[in-house]
Coordinates of C-alpha atoms in Angstrom, one line a residue:
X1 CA 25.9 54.5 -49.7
X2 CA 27.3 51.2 -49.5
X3 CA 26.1 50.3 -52.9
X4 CA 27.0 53.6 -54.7
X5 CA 30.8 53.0 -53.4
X6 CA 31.3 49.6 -54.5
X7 CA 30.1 50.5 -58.2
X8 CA 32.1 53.7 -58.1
X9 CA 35.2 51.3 -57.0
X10 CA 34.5 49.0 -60.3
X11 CA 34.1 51.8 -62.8
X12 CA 37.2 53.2 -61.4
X13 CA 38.8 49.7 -61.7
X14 CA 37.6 49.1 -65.2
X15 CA 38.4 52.9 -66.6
X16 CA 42.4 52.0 -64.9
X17 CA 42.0 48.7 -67.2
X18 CA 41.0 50.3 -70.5
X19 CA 43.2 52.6 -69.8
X20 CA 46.5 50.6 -69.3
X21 CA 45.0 47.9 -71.9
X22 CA 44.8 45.2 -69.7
X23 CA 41.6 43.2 -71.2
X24 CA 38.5 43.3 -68.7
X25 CA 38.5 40.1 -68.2
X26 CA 41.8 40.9 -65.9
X27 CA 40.1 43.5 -64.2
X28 CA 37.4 41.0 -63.4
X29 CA 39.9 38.6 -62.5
X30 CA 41.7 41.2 -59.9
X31 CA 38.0 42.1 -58.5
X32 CA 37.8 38.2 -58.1
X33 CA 41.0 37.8 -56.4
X34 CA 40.2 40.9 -54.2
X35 CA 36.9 39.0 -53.1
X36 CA 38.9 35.9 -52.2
X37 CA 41.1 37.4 -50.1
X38 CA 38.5 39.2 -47.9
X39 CA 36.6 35.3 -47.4
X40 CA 39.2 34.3 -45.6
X41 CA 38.9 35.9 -42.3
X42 CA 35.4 34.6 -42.2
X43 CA 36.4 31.5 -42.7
X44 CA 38.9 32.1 -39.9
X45 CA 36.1 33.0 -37.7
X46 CA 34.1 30.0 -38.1
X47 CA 36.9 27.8 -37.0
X48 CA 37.4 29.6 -34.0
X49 CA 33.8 29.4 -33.6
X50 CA 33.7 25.9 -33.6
X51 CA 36.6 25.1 -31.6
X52 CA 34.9 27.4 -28.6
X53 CA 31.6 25.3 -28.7
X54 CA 33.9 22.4 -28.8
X55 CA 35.3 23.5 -25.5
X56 CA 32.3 24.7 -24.3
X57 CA 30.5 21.4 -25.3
X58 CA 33.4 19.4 -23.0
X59 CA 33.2 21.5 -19.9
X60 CA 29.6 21.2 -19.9
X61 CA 29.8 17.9 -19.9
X62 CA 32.9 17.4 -17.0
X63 CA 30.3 20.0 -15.3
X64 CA 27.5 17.6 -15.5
X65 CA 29.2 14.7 -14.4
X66 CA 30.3 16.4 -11.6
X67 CA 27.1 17.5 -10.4
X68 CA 25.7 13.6 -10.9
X69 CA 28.5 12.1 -9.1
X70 CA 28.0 14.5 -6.3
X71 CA 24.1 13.9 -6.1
X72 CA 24.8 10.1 -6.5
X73 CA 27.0 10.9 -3.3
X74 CA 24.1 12.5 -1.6
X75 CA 21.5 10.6 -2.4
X76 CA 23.3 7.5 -2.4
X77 CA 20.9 5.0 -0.8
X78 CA 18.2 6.1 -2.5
X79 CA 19.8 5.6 -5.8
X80 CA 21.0 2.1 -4.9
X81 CA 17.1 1.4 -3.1
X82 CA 15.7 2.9 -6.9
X83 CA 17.9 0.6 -8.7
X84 CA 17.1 -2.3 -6.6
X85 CA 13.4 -2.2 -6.7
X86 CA 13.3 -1.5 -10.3
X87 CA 15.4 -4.6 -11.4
X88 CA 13.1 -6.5 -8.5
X89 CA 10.1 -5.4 -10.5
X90 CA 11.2 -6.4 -13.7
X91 CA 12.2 -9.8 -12.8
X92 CA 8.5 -9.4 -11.1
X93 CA 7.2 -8.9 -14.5
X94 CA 9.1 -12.1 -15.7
X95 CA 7.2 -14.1 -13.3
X96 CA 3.7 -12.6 -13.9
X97 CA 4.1 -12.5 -17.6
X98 CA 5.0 -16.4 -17.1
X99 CA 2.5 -18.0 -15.4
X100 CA -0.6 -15.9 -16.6
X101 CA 0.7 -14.7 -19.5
X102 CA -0.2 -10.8 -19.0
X103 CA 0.7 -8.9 -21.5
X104 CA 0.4 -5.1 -20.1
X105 CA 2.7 -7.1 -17.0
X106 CA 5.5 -4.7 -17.2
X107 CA 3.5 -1.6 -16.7
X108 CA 1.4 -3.3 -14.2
X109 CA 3.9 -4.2 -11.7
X110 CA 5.7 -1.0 -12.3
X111 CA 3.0 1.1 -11.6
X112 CA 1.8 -0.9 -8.3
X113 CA -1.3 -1.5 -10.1
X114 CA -0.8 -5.5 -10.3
X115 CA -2.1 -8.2 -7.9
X116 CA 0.6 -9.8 -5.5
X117 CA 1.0 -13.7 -6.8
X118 CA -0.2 -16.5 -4.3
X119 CA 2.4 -18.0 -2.2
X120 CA 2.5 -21.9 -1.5
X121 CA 1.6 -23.3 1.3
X122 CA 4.3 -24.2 4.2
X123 CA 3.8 -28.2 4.5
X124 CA 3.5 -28.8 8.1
X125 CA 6.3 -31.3 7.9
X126 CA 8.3 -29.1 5.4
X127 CA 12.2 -27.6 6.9
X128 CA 11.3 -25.6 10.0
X129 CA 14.8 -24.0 10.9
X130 CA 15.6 -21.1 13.8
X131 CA 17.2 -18.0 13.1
X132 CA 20.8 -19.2 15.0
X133 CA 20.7 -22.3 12.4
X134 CA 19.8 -19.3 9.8
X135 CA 22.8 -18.1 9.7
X136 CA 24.9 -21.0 8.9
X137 CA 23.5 -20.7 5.5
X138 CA 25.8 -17.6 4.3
X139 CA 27.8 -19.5 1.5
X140 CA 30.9 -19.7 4.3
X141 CA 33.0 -22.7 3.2
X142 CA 30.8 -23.7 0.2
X143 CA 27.4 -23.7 2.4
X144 CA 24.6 -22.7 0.8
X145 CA 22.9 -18.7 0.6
X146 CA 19.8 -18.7 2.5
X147 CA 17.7 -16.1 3.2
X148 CA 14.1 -15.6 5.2
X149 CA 11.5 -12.9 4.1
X150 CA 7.8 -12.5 6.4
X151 CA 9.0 -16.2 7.5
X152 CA 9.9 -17.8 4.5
X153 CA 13.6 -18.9 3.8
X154 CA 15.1 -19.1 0.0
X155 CA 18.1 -20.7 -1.3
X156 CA 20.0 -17.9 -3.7
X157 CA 22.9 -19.8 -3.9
X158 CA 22.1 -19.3 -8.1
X159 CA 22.1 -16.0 -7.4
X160 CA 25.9 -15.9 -6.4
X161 CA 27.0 -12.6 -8.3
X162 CA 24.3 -10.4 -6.2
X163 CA 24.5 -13.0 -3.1
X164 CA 28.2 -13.7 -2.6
X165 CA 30.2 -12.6 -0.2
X166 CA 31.3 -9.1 -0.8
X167 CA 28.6 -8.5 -3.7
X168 CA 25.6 -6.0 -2.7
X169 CA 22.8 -8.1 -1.5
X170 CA 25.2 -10.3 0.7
X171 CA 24.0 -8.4 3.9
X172 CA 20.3 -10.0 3.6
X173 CA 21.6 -13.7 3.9
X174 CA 21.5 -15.4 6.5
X175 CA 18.7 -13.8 8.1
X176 CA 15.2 -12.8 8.0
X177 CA 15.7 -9.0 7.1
X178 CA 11.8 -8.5 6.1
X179 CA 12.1 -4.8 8.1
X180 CA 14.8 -3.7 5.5
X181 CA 12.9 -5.0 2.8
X182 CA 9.9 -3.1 3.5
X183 CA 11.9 -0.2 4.4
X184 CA 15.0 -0.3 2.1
X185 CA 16.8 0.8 5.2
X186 CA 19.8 -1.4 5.2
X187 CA 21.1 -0.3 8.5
X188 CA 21.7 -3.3 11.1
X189 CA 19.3 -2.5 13.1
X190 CA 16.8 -2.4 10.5
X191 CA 17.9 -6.4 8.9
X192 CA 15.0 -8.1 11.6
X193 CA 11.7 -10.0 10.7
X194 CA 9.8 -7.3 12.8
X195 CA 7.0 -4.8 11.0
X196 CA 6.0 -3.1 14.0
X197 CA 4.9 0.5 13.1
X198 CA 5.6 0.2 9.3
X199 CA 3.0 1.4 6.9
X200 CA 0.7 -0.6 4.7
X201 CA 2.6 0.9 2.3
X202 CA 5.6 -0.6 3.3
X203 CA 4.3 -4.0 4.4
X204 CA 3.0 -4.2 0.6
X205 CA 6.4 -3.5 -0.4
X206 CA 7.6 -6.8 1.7
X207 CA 5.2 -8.8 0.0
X208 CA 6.2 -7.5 -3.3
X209 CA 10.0 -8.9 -2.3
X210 CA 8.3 -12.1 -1.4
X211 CA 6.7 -12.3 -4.7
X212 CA 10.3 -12.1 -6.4
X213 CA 11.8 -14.8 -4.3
X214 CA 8.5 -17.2 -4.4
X215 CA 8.7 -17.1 -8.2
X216 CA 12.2 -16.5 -9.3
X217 CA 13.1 -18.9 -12.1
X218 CA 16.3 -19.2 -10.1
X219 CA 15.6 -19.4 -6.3
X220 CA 13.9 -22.3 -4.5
X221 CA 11.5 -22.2 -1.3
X222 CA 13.1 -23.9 1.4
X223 CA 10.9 -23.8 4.5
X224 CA 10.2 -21.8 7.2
X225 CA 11.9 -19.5 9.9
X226 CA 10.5 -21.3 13.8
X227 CA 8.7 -19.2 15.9
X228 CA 11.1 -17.8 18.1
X229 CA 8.7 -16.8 21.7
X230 CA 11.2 -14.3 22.6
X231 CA 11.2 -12.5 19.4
X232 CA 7.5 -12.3 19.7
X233 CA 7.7 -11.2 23.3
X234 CA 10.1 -8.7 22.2
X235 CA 7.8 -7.4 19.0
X236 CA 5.0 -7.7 21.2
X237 CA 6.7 -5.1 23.8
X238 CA 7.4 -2.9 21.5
X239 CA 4.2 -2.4 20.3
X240 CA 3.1 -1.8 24.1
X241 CA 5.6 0.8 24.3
X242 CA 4.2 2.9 21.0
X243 CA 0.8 2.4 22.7
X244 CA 2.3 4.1 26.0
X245 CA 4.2 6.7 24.0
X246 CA 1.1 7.8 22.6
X247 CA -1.1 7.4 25.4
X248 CA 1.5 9.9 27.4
X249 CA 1.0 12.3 24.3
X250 CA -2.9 12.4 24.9
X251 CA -2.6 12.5 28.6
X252 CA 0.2 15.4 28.2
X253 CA -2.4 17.1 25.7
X254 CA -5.2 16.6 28.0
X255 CA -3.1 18.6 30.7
X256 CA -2.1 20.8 29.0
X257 CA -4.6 23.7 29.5
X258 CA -6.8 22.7 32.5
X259 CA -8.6 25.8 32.1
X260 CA -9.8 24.9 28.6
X261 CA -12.8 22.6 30.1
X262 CA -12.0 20.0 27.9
X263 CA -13.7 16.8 29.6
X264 CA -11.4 13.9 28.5
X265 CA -14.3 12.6 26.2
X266 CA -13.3 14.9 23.7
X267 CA -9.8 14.3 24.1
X268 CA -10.2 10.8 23.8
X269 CA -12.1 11.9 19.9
X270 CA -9.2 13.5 19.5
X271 CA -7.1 10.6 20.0
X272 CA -9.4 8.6 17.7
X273 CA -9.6 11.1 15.1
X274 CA -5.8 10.9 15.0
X275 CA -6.5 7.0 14.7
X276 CA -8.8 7.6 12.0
X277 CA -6.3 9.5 10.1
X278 CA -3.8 6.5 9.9
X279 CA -6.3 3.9 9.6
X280 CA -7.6 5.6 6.3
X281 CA -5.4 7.8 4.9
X282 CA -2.8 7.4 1.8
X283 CA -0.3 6.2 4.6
X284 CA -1.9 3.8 6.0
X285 CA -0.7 2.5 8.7
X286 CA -2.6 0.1 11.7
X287 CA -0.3 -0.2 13.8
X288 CA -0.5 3.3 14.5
X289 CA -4.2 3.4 14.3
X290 CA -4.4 0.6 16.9
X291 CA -2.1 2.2 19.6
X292 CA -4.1 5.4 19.3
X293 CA -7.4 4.0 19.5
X294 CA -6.1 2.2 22.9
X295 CA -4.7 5.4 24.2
X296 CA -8.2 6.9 23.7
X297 CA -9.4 4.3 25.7
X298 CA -6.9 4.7 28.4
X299 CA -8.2 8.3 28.4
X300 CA -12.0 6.9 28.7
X301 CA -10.8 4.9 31.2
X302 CA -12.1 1.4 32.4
X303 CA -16.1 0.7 32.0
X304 CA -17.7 1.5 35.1
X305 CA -21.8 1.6 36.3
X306 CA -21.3 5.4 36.6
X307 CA -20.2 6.1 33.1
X308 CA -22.6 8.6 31.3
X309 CA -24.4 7.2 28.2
X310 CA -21.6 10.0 26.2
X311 CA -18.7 8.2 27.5
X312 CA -20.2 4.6 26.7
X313 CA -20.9 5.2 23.2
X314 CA -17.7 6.7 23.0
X315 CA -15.7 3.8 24.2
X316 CA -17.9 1.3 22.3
X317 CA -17.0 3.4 18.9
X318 CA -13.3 3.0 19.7
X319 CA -13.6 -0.8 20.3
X320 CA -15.7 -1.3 17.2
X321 CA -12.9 0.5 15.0
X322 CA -10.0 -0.6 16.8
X323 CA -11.5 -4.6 16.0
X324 CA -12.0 -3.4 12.3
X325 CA -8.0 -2.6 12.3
X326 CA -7.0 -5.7 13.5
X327 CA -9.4 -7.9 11.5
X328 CA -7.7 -6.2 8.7
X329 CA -4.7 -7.6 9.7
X330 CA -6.4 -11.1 10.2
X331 CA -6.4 -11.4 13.9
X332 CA -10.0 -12.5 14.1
X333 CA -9.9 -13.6 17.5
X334 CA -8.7 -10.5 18.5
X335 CA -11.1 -8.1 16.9
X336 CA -14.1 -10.7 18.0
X337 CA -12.9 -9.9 21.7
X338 CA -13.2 -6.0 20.9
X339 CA -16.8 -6.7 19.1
X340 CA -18.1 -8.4 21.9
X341 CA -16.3 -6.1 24.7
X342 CA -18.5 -3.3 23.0
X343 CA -21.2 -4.9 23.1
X344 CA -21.2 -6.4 26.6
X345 CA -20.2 -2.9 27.6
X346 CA -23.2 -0.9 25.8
X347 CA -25.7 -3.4 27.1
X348 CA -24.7 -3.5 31.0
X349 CA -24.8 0.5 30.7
X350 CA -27.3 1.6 29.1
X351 CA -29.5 -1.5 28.9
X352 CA -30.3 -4.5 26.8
X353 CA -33.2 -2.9 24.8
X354 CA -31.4 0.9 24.5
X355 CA -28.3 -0.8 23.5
X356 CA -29.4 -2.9 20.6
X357 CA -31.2 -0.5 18.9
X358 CA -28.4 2.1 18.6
X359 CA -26.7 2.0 15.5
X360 CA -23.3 1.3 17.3
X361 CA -24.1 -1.5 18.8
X362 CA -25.6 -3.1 15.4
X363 CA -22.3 -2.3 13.4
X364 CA -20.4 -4.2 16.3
X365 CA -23.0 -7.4 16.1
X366 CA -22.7 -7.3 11.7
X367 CA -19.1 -6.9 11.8
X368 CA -17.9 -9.3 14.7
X369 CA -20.1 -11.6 12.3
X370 CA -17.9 -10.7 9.5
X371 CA -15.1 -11.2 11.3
X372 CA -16.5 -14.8 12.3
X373 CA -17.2 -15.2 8.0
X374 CA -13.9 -14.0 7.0
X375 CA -12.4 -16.8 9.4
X376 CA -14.4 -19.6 7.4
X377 CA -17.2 -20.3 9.3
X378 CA -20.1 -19.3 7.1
X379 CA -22.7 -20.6 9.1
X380 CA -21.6 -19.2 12.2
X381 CA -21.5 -16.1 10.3
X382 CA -25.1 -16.4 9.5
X383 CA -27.0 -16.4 13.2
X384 CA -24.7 -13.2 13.4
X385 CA -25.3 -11.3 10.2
X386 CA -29.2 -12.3 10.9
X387 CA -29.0 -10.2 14.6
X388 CA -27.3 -7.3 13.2
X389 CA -29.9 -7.3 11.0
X390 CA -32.8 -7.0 13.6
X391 CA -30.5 -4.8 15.4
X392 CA -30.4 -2.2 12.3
X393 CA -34.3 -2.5 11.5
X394 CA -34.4 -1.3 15.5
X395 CA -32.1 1.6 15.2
X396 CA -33.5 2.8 11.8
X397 CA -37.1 2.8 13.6
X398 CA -35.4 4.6 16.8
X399 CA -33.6 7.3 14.5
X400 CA -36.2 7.9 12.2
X401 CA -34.0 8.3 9.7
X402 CA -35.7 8.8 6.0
X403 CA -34.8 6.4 3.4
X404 CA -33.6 9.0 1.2
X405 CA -30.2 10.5 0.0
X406 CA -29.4 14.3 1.1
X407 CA -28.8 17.7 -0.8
X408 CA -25.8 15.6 -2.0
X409 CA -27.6 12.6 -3.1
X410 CA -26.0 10.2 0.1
X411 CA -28.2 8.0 1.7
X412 CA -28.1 7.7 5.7
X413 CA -24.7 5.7 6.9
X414 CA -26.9 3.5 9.2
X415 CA -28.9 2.1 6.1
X416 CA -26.4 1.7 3.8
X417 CA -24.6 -0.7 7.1
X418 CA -28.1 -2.1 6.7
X419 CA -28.3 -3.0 3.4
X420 CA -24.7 -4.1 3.3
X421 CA -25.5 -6.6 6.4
X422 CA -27.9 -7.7 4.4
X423 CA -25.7 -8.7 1.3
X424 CA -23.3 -10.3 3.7
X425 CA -26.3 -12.5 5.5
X426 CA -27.4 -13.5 1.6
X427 CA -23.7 -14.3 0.7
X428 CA -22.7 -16.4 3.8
X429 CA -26.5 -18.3 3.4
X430 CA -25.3 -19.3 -0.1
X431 CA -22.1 -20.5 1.2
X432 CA -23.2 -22.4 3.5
X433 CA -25.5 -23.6 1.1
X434 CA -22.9 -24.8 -0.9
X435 CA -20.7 -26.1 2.1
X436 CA -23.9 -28.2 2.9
X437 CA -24.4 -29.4 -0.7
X438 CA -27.6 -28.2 -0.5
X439 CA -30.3 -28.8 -3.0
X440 CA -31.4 -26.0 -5.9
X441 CA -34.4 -25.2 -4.2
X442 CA -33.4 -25.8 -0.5
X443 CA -34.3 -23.0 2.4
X444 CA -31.5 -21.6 3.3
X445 CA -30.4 -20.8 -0.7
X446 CA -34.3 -19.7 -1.3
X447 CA -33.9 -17.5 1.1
X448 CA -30.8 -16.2 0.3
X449 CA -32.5 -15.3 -3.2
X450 CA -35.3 -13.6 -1.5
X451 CA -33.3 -11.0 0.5
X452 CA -30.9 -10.1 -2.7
X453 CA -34.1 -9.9 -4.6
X454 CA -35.3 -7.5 -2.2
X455 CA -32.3 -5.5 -2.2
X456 CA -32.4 -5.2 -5.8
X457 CA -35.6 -4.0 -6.1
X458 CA -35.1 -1.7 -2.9
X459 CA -31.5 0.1 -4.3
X460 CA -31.5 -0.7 -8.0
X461 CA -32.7 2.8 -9.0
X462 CA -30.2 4.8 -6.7
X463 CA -27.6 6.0 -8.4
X464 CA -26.3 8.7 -6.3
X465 CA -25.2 6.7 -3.1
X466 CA -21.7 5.0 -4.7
X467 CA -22.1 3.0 -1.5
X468 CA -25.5 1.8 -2.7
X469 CA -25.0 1.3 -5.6
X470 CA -21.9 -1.2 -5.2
X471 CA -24.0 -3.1 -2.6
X472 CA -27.2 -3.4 -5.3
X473 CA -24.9 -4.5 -8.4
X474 CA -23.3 -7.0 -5.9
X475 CA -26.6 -8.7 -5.1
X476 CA -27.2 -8.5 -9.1
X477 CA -24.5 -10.7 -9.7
X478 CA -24.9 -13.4 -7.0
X479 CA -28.5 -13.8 -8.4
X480 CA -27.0 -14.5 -11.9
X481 CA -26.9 -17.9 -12.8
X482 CA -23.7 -18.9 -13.6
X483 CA -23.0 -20.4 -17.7
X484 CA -22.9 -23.4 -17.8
X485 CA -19.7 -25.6 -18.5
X486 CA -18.2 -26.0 -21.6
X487 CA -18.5 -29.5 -23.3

């Protein structure tokens, strides 16, 4: 209908035109003029369209900034603690990119992926200053800016702009702050060397400050923070009192429903299982692990000639993984007093024969010996690693235990302990080999050879023990002669 009025509109125009003898090239012209003038409201709209998207556009964006200034408000701290860490890290990257010339550095570092840079050692006779004469350093009357991090103290007086008084690191000079490092809690309580109860996590988060201030272009190593005895007394008490706290947990637990039955054997697994759980899982944390494992002991209670064989194996597993958490964290002394108290404890209970040829009592023996290896004494290492090794041929006899894998293709815990003991007794032979300058063909490397060999041929067609597996391609490469030297 449309169409049909619009040519019924012209033919009416035209016949007007020929009528009045005005030429139809008027007429066209008029039609012309008539379509102008209805173009202009569109073009009308347009603008109006424009300017509202305009406005739109600006009060989207007021809006916006709005809603980040107020998150920025919220989240404040952990804003500043993002920006902070990512401008460490980069700087990070500097230094890694520098001195081993990594090319994938940046995405290394910023994905945690890279390897924390070694730190140099703290000359005996190097500055040794306490943390009263610390704080001197706080660039008060032109002195310098110190800072201390897990010990070590830096001069950042280059670093004036982020330093200075008033500017936003100024808080962390002066003082060891490692805490708020590893935290990024900048409260004042939290500026203190202490690490008690932080997470691996964390901890690695400390180190990876270290890093920065170790090999900043810009700040120099100084020294080191003295030992202050009350400090340690101080850190030292605290971690007694987490122990307590969690000790009064598991005894309030324990209480809790007399009439459950439970004996306080399985309360103590409880407490170890809670252990466990921080020892290994994606927040690690040992500290933790520790006081739980000696609040399971508290609920064991002290060794005693009437203990039943249940509670002694019990307590001896606790000590054993309670000395693998603190070997972690390089007290070897301690964790070779928690070897041998399970040990001593197993053998005055239950006997010297019954004791060593429980699989417990091996893992003590091979890891107090790795304990004894990772604290540089190779040959000590090797008497031990050489008894755990009798101690696991004993227990795999006693268990009867088949040297295959299960429906899911693993291979029995206490031969896989075996067969690692027995890569760790070949490794610390050929250390000590080499510590002894011993010949090529000498005894103690022969029969390091022999017992890799052995493993080899024993594990080298497993493939569906992971454990096994690492262990066989281990001995493969000690056996490989190394290439020799370039001329």
């Amino acid at each position: 209908m449309t169409e049909l009025r619009n040519r019924n509109n012209g033919g009416g125009a035209a016949e007007d035109a020929a009528t009045k003898g005005t030429p139809p090239a008027a007429a066209r012209s008029a039609t012309t003029d008539r379509a102008v003038s209805f173009s202009a409201p569109a073009d009308s709209r347009c603008k109006r369209c424009l300017k509202f998207s305009a406005t739109a556009s600006s009060v989207l964006l007021v809006f916006s900034a709005i809603a980040v200034a107020i998150l920025y408000g919220f989240y404040y701290e952990e804003s500043q603690l993002f920006l902070m860490r990512f401008f460490r890290d980069l700087a990070r990257t500097k230094a890694h990119a520098r001195l081993h010339g990594q090319s994938q550095a940046l995405m290394m570092v910023l994905t945690g992926n890279e390897e924390i840079l070694p730190m140099a050692d703290v000359a005996e006779d190097g500055l040794a200053i306490t943390a009263e004469e610390l704080r001197a350093f706080d660039g008060t009357d032109g002195a310098p800016l110190y800072l201390a991090i897990m010990g070590r103290v830096y001069d950042v007086s280059k670093g004036q702009s982020f330093y200075g008084k008033g500017r936003s690191y100024h808080l962390y000079v002066g003082k060891d702050a490692t805490r708020s490092f590893a935290t990024g809690c900048t409260k004042e309580e939290c500026l203190v060397p202490s690490l008690v109860g932080c997470s691996e996590q964390q901890k690695q988060e400390a180190m990876r400050w270290l890093e920065l201030y170790e090999h900043h272009d810009r700040y120099t190593f100084i020294g080191r923070v003295r030992a202050d005895p009350v400090a340690d007394l101080v850190e030292k008490e605290l971690m007694e009192e987490k122990v307590l706290e969690a000790a009064r947990e598991a005894e309030a637990e324990y209480a809790a429903d007399p009439s459950s039955g439970e004996s306080r054997v399985t309360a103590a697994q409880r407490m170890s299982e809670r252990a466990a759980v921080k020892y290994g899982g994606q927040d690690r944390n040992l500290d933790e692990a520790v006081s739980y494992w000696k609040s399971s002991l508290l609920l064991l209670g002290e060794a005693s000639p009437g203990d039943s064989p249940e509670t002694v194996l019990a307590r001896a597993d606790v000590l054993v993984s309670m000395a693998a958490a603190v070997q972690k964290q390089r007290d070897f002394a301690q964790a070779n007093e928690y070897y041998q108290e399970a040990q001593d404890g197993m053998e005055t209970a239950l006997g010297v024969s019954t004791a060593r040829a429980h699989p417990t009592y091996a893992r003590a023996v091979s890891d107090q010996a790795a304990s004894i290896y990772m604290g540089k004494s190779a040959e000590e290492a090797v008497t031990g690693f050489e008894r755990a090794l009798a101690c696991y041929g004993e227990a795999l006899a006693a268990s009867g235990d088949q040297s295959v894998g299960d429906e899911n293709g693993r291979w029995p815990r206490t031969e896989v302990e075996a067969a690692n003991t027995q890569l760790n007794l070949g490794t610390a032979l050929l250390d000590a080999a080499d510590a002894a300058q011993d010949a090529p063909d000498s005894e103690r490397r022969t029969r390091a050879e022999n017992l890799l060999t052995e493993l080899t041929q024993k594990y080298s067609s497993v493939t569906s023990d992971a454990r096994l597996k690492a262990i066989t391609e281990a001995a493969v490469r000690l056996l490989a002669p190394e290439p020799p030297a370039a001329t």
